[in-house]
Coordinates of C-alpha atoms and ligand atoms in Angstrom, one line a residue:
X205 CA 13.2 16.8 28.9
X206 CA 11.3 15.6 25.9
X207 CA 13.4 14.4 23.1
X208 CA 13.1 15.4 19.3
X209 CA 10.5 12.9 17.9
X210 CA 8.4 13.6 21.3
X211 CA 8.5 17.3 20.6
X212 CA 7.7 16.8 16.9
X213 CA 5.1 14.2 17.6
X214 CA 3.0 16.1 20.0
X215 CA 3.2 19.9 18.0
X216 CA 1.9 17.5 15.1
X217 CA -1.1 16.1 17.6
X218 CA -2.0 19.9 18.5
X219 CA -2.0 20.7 14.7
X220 CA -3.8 17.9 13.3
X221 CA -5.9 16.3 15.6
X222 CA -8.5 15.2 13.7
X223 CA -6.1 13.2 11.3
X224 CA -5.8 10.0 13.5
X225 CA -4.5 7.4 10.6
X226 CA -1.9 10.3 10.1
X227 CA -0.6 10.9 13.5
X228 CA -0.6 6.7 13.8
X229 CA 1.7 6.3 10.6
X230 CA 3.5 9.4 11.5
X231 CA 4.3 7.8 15.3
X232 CA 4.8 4.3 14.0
X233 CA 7.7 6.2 11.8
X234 CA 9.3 8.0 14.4
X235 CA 9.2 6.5 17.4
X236 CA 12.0 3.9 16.0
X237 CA 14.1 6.9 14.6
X238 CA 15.3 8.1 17.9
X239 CA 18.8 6.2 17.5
X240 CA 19.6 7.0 14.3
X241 CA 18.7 11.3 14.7
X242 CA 21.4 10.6 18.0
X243 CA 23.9 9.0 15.6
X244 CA 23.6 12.1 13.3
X245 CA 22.1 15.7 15.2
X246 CA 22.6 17.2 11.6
X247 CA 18.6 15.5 11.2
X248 CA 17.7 17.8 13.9
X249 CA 19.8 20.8 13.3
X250 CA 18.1 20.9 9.2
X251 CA 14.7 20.0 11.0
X252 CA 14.1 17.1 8.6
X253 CA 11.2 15.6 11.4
X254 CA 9.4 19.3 10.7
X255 CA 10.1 18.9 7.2
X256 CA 8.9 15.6 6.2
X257 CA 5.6 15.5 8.1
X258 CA 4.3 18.5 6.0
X259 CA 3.8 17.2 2.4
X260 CA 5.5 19.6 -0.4
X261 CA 2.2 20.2 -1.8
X262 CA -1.6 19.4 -1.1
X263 CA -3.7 19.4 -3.6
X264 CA -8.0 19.2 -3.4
X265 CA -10.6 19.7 -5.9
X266 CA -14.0 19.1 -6.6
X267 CA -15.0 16.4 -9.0
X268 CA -18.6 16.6 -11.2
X269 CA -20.0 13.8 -12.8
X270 CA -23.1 12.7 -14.6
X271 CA -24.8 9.2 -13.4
X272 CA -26.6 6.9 -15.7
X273 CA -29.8 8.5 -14.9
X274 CA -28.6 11.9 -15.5
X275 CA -28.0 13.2 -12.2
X276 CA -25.3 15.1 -11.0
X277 CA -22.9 13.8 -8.6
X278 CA -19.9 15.8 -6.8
X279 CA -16.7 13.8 -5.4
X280 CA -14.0 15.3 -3.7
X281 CA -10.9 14.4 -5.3
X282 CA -7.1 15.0 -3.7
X283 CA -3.2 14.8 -4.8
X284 CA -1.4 14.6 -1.5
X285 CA 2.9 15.3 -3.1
X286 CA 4.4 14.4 0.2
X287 CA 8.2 14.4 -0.6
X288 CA 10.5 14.6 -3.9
X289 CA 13.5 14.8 -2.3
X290 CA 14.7 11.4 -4.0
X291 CA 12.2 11.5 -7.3
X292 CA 9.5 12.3 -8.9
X293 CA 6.2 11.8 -6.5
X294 CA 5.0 8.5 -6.6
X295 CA 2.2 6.8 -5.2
X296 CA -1.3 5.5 -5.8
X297 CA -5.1 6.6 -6.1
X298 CA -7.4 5.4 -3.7
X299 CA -11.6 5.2 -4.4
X300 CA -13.0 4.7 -1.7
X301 CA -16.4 6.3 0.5
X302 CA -13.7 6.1 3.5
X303 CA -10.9 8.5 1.8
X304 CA -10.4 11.7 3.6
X305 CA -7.1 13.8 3.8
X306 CA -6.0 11.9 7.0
X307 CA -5.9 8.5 5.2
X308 CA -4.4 10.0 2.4
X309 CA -1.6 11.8 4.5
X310 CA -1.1 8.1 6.2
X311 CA -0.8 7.0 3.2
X312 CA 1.6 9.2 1.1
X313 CA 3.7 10.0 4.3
X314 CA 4.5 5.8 4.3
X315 CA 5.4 6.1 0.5
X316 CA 8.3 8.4 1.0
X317 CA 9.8 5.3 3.5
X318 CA 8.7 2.7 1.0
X319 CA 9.8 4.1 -2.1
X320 CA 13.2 4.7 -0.6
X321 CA 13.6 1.5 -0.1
X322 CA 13.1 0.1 -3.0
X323 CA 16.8 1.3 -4.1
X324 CA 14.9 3.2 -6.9
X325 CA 14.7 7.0 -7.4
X326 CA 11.2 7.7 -6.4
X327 CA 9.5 10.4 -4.4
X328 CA 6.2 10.0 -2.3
X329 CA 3.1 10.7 -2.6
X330 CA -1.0 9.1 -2.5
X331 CA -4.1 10.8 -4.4
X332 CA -7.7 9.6 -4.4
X333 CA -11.4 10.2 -4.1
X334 CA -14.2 9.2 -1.6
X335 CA -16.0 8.2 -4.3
X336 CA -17.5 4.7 -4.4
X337 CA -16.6 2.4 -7.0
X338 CA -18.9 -0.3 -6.0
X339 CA -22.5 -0.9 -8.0
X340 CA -21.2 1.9 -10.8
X341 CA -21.7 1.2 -14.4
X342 CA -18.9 0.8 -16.4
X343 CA -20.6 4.2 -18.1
X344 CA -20.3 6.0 -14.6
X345 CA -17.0 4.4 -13.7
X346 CA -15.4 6.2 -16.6
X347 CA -16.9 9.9 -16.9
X348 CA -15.9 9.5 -13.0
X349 CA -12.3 9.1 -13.8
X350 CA -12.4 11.5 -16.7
X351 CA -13.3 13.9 -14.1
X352 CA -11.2 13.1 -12.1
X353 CA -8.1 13.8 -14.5
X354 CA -9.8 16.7 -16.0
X355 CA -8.5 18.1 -13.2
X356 CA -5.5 16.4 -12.0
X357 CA -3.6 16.3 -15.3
X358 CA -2.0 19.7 -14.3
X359 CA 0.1 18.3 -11.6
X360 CA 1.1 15.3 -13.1
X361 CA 3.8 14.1 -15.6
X362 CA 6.1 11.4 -16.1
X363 CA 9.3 13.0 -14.3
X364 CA 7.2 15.3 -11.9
X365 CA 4.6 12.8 -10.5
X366 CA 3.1 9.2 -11.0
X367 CA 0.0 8.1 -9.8
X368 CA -1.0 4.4 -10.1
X369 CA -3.7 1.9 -8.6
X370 CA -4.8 1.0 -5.4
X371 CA -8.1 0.1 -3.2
X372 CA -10.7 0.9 -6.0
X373 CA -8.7 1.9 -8.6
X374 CA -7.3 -1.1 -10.9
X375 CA -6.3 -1.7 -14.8
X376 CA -10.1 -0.2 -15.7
X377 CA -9.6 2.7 -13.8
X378 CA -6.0 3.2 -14.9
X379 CA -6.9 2.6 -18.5
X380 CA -10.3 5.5 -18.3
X381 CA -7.5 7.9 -16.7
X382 CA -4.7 7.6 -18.9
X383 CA -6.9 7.9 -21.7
X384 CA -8.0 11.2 -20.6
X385 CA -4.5 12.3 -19.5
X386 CA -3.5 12.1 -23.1
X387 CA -6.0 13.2 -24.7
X388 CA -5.5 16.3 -22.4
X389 CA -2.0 16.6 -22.5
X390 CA -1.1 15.5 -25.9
X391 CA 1.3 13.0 -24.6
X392 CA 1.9 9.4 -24.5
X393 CA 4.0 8.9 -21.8
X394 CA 4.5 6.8 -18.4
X395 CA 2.6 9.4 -16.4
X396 CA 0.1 6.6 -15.0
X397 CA 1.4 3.1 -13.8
X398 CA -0.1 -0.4 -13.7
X399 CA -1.2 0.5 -17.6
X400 CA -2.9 -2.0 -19.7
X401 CA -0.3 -4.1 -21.5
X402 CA -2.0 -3.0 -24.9
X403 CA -0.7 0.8 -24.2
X404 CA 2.6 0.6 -22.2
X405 CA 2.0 -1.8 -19.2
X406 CA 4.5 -3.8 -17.6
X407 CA 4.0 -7.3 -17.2
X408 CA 3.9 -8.2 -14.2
X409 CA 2.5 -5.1 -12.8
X410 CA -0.5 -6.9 -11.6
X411 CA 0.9 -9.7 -9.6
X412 CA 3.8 -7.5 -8.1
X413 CA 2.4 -6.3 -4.9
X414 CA 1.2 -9.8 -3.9
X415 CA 4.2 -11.5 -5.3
X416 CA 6.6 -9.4 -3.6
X417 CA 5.0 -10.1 -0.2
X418 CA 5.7 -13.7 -0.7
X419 CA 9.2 -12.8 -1.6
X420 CA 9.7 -10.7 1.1
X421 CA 8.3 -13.3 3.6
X422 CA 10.7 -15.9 2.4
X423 CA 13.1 -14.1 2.4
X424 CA 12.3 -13.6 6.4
X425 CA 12.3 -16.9 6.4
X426 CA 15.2 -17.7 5.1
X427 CA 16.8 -15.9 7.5
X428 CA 15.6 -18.0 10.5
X429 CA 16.2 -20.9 8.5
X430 CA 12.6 -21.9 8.3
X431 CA 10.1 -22.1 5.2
X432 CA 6.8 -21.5 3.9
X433 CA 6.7 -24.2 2.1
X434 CA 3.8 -27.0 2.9
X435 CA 2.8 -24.5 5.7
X436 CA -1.0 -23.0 6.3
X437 CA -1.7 -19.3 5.6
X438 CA -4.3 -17.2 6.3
X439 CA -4.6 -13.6 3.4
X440 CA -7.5 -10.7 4.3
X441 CA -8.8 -9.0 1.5
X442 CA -9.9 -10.5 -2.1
X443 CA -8.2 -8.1 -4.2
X444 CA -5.4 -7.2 -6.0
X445 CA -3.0 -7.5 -4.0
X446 CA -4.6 -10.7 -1.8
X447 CA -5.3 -12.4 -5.1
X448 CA -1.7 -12.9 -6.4
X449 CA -0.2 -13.7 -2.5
X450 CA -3.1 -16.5 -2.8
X451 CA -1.3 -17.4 -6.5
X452 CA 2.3 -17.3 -5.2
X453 CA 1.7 -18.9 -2.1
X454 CA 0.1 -22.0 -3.9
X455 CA 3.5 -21.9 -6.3
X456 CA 5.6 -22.2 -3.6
X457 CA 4.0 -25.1 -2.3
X458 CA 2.1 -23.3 0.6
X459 CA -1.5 -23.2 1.5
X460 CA -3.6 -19.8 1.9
X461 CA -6.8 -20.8 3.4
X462 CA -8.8 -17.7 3.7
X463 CA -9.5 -14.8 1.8
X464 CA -12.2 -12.1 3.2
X465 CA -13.7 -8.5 2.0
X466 CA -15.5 -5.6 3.7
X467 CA -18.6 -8.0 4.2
X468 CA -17.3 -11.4 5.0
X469 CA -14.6 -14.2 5.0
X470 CA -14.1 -17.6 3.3
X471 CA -12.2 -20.3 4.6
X472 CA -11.3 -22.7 2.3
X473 CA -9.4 -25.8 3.9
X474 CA -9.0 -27.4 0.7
X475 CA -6.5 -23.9 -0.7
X476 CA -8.4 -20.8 -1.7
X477 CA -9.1 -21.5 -5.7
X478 CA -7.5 -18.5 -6.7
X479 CA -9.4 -19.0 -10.6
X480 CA -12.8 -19.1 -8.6
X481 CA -11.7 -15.8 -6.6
X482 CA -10.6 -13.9 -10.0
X483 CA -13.7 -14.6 -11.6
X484 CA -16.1 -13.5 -8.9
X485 CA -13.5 -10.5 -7.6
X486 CA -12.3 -9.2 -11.3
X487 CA -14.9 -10.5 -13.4
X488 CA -18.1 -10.6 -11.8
X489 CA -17.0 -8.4 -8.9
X490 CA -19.6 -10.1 -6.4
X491 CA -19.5 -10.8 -2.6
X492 CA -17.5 -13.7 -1.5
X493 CA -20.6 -15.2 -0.9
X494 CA -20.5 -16.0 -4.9
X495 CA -17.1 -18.1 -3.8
X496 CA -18.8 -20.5 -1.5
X497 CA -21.6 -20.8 -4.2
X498 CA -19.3 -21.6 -6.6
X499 CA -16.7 -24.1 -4.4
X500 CA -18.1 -27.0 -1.7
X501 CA -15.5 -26.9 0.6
X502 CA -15.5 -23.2 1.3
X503 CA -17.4 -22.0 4.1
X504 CA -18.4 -18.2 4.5
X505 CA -18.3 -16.3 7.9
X506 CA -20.3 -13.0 7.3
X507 CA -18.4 -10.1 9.6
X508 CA -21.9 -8.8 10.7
X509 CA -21.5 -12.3 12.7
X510 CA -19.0 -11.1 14.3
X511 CA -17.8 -9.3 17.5
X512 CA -17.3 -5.8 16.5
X513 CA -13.9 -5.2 17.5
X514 CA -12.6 -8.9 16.0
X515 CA -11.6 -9.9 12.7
X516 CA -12.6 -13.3 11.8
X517 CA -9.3 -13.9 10.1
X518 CA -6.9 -13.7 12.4
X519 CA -9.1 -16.8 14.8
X520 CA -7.9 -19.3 11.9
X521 CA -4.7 -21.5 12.9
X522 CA -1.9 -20.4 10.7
X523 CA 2.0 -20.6 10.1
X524 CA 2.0 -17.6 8.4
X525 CA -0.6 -14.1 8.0
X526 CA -1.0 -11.5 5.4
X527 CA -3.1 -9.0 5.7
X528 CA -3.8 -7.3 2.1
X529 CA -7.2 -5.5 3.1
X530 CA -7.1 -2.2 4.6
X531 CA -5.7 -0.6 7.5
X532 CA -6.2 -1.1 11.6
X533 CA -7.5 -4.8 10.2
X534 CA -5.8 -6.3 13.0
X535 CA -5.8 -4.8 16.4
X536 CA -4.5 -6.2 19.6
X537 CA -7.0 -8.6 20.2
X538 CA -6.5 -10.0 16.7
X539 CA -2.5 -10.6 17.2
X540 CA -3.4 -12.0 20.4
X541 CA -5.3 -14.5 18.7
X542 CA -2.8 -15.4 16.0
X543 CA 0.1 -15.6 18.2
X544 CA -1.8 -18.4 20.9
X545 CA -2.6 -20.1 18.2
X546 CA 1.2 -20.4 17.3
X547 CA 1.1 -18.5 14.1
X548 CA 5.3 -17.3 13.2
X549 CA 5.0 -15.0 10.4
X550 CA 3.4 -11.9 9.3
X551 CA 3.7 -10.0 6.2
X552 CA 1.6 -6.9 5.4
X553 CA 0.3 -6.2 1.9
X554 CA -1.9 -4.1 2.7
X555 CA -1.0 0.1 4.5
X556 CA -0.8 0.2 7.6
X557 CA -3.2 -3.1 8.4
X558 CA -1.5 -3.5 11.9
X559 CA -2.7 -1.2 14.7
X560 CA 0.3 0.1 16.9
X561 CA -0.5 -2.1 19.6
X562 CA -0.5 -5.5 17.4
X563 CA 2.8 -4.4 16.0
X564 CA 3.9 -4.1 19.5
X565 CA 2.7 -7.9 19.9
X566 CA 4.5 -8.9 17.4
X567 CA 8.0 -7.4 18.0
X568 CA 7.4 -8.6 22.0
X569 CA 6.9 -11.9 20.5
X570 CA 9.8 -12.3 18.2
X571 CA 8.2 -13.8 15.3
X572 CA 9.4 -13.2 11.8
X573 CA 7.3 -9.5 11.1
X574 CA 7.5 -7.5 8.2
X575 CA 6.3 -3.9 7.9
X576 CA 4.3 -3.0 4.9
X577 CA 6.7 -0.3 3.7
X578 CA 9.6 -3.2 3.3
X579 CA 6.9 -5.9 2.3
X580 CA 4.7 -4.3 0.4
X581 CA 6.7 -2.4 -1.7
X582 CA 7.3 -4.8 -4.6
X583 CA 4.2 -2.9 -6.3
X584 CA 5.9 0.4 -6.4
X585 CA 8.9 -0.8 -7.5
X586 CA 6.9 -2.6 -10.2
X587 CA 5.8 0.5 -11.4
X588 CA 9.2 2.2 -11.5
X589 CA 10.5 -0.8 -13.8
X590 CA 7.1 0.0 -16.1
X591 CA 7.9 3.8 -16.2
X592 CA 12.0 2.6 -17.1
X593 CA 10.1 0.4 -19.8
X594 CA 7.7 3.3 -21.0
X595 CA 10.6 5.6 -21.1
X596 CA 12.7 3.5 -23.4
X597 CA 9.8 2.7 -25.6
X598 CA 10.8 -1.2 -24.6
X599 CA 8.8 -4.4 -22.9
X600 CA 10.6 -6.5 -20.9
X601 CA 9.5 -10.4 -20.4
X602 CA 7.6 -11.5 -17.4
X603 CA 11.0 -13.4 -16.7
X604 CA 12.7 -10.2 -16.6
X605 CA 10.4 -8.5 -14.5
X606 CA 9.7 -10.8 -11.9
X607 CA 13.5 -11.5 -11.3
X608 CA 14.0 -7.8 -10.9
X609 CA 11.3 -7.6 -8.6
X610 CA 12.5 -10.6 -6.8
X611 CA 16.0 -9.3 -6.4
X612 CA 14.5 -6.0 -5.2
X613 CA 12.4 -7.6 -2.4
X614 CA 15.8 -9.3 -1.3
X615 CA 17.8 -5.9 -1.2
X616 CA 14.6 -4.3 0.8
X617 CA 14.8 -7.3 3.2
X618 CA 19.1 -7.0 3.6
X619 CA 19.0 -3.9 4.1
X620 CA 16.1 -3.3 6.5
X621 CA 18.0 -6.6 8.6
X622 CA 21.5 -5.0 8.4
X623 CA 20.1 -1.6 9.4
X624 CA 18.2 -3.6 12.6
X625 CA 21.5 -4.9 13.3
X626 CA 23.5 -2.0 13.3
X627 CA 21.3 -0.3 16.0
X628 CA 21.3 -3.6 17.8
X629 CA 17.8 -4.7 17.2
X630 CA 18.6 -7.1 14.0
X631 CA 14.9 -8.8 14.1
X632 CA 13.1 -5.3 14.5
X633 CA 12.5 -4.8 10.7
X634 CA 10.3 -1.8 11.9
X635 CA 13.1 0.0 13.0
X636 CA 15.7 -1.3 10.1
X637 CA 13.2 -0.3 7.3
X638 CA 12.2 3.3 8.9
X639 CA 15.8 3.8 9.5
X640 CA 16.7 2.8 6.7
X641 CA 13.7 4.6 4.2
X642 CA 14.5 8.0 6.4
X643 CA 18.1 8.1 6.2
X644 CA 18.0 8.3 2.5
X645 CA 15.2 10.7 1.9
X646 CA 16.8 12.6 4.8
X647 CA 20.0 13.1 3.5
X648 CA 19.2 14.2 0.0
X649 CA 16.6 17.0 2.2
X650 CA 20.1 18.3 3.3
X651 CA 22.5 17.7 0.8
X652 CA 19.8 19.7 -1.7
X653 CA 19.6 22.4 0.6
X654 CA 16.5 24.6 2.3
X655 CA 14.2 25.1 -0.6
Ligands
LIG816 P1 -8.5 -3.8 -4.0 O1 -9.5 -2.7 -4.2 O2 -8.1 -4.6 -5.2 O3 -9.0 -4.8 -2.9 C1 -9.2 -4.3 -1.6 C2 -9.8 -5.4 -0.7 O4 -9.8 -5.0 0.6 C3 -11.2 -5.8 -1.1 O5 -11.3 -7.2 -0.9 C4 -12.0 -5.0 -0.2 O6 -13.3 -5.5 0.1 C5 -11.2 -5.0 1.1 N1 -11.4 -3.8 1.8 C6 -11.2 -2.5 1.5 N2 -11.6 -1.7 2.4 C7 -12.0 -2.4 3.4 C8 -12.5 -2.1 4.7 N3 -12.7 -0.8 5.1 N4 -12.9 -3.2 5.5 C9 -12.7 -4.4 5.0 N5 -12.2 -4.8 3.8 C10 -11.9 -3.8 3.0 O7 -7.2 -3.1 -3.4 P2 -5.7 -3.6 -3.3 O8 -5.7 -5.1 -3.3 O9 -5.0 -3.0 -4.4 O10 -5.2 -3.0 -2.0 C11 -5.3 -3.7 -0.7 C12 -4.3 -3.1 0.2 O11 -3.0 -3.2 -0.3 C13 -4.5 -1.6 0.5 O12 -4.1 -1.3 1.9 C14 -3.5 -0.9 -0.4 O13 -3.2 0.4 0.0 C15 -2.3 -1.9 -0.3 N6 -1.4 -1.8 -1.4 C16 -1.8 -2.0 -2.7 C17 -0.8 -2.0 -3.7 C18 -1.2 -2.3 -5.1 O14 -0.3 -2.4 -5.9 N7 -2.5 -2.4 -5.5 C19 0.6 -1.8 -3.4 C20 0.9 -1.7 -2.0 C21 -0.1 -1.7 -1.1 P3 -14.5 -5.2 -0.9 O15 -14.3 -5.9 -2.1 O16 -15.7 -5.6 -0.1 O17 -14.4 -3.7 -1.0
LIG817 O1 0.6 1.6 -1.7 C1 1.3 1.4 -2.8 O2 2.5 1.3 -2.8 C2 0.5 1.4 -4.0 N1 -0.7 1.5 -4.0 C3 1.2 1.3 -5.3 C4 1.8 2.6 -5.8 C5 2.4 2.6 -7.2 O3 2.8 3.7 -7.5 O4 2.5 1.6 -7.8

């Protein structure tokens, strides 16, 4: 007979079957849940699986906007309020020619797990637009966003739900969107997160996502009694959240060699210069070709060079990965590569950027692996300490900031590792953080009732 995730699993397959990134995150979830809905049938008797892979509420709109040569362009733009059973929705915008309502469901279905672990009271969710940020205007940039808000304001509020940044969507974008919301609204509040410091960001904010990772990878470390320190590193992606795991990597006295984007990778055996990749990412927002212009030792590998179905990444000898790029950025084949070349750590700071099959690898393989919904989740829980800032009309120091953030990635990582442990798997952080994330949300589903 098939158990209560199988059942749950393959009604949701027969539903939604052209929602692939959601039925992976969805499966990824619940396949390590099994033990904990046997410790506890009330999860099945309430129906929580039923309950928390529909989102509360799905919201989709059209989005108008005039270009800088006066045409009309029309976005689809989306709000996906997955679950508020702990808090307020929370969760970021993605802009991005890819986004559809299947990567947005990934996306704000993983939130829910994340933002319960961060020990805060947050809710899930994930919002966005396919539309493409890249070669836009400044100009274009902003009466997108205003949009954008003209008609998502009417969902949104400081205690109901919090969007933020993600691929696409940074300070600019946060800064064009808040500006509207208020204007809109009337108010000036902490409805938006990862603000510019000038109007009620957190320091911080910026570096938290990439930051945290580092944390949470030490602290992985630390548990095996190994380091990162002196060790080589390999990061995808060359944004945000890449950028500062380059930065706190260096601090700690490790070395990230390689940092890649949609077209291409550098490697950079001399330690990516993370001021060289801010001023062509943030500033002049070029191709990492610009890098190797710009630095002798860096040599580019453009991915068009490359076997389709590999990521040039992952064939670089390294102690320790992090994928901050995007998701399914590292498939079978890819963990193959890192594990025979001896690699004994990864961290994800990106959603998602394992397929299940590499995360499989990795568990098989017993090295030091930490899902994105533990490791990741220093960025939400950044923002939560900016909306506790905006709400007391207060700024806290970097200092202060960072050291929360730092203690939080230590309570994500205890509490993932003692939850492994108490269903006798203590180096499966899968299964301790979706345990962990689900028994939380889960129990405030039933202790507030069918509603
Ligand atoms: P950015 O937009 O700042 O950077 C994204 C980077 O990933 C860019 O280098 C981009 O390349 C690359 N990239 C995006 N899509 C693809 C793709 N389809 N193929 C290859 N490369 C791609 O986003 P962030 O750094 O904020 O986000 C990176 C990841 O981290 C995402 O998975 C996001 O969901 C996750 N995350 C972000 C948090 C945050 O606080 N910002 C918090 C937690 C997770 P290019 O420049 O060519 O587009
Ligand atoms: O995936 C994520 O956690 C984010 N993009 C950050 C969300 C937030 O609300 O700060």
């Amino acid at each position: 007979m098939a158990t209560y995730v199988e059942r749950v699993v393959e009604s949701l397959k027969k539903r939604y079957p052209e929602q692939p990134e959601f039925l992976q995150a969805v499966q990824e979830v619940l396949q390590s849940l099994q033990p904990a809905l046997d410790k506890n049938p009330k999860y099945e008797q309430f129906k929580i699986l039923e309950r928390i892979v529909e989102p509360e509420r799905t919201i989709k709109f059209r989005v108008d906007w005039v270009d800088d040569k006066g045409e009309i362009q029309v976005n689809t733009g989306y709000r996906v309020q997955f679950n508020s059973a702990i808090g307020p929705f929370k969760g970021g915008l993605r802009l991005h020619p890819s986004v559809n309502i299947s990567i947005l469901k990934f996306l704000g279905f993983e939130q829910i797990f994340k933002n319960s672990l961060t020990t805060l009271p947050i809710g899930g969710a994930k919002g966005g637009s396919d539309f493409d940020p890249k070669g836009k205007s400044d100009m274009e940039i902003m009466r997108f966003c205003q949009a954008f808000m003209t008609e998502l304001f009417r969902y949104i509020g400081p205690t109901v739900d919090v969007p933020a940044g993600d691929i696409g969507t940074g300070a600019r974008e946060i800064g064009y969107l808040f500006g509207k919301y208020k204007q809109l609204t009337r108010n000036f509040d902490g409805t938006l997160t990862g603000k510019n410091l000038l109007f009620g960001g957190s320091l911080a904010r910026t570096e938290a996502t990439g930051y945290g990772v580092v944390y949470f990878a030490q602290n992985m470390m630390d548990a095996r009694k190994d380091s990162l320190a002196g060790k080589t590193c390999v990061v995808s992606g060359a944004g945000n959240v890449a950028t500062y795991c380059c930065q706190k990597l260096h601090q700690i006295g490790a070395k990230p060699v390689t940092v890649s984007d949609s077209r291409g990778m550098i490697y950079d055996p001399n330690g990516i210069d993370v001021k060289v990749l801010k001023q062509v990412k943030e500033i002049e927002r070029a191709s990492l070709t610009r890098y190797a212009e710009l630095v002798s030792s860096a040599k580019y590998t453009p991915a068009s060079s490359y076997p389709k179905d590999r990521h040039a990444v992952w064939d670089v000898p390294c102690f320790a990965a992090f994928p901050c790029a995007t998701q399914n950025e590292l498939n079978l084949a890819d963990a193959k590569a890192l594990l025979a070349n001896g690699c004994k750590c990864v961290a994800e700071g990106a959603n998602m950027p394992s397929t299940l099959e590499a995360v499989h690898a990795f568990l098989e393989a017993g090295i030091a692996y930490g899902p994105a919904k533990a490791a990741n989740a220093g960025g939400v829980a950044t923002s939560q300490l900016e909306i506790e800032q905006n709400a007391g009309m207060t700024a806290w120091s970097f200092e202060t900031v960072d050291g929360r953030l730092k203690e939080i990635m230590k309570a994500i990582h205890d509490n993932a590792a003692a939850t492994a442990a108490e269903f006798g798997q203590p180096n499966n952080l899968v299964m301790g953080a979706n345990i962990a994330g689900f028994r939380k949300v889960a129990d405030a589903m039933i202790a507030e009732g069918v509603c």
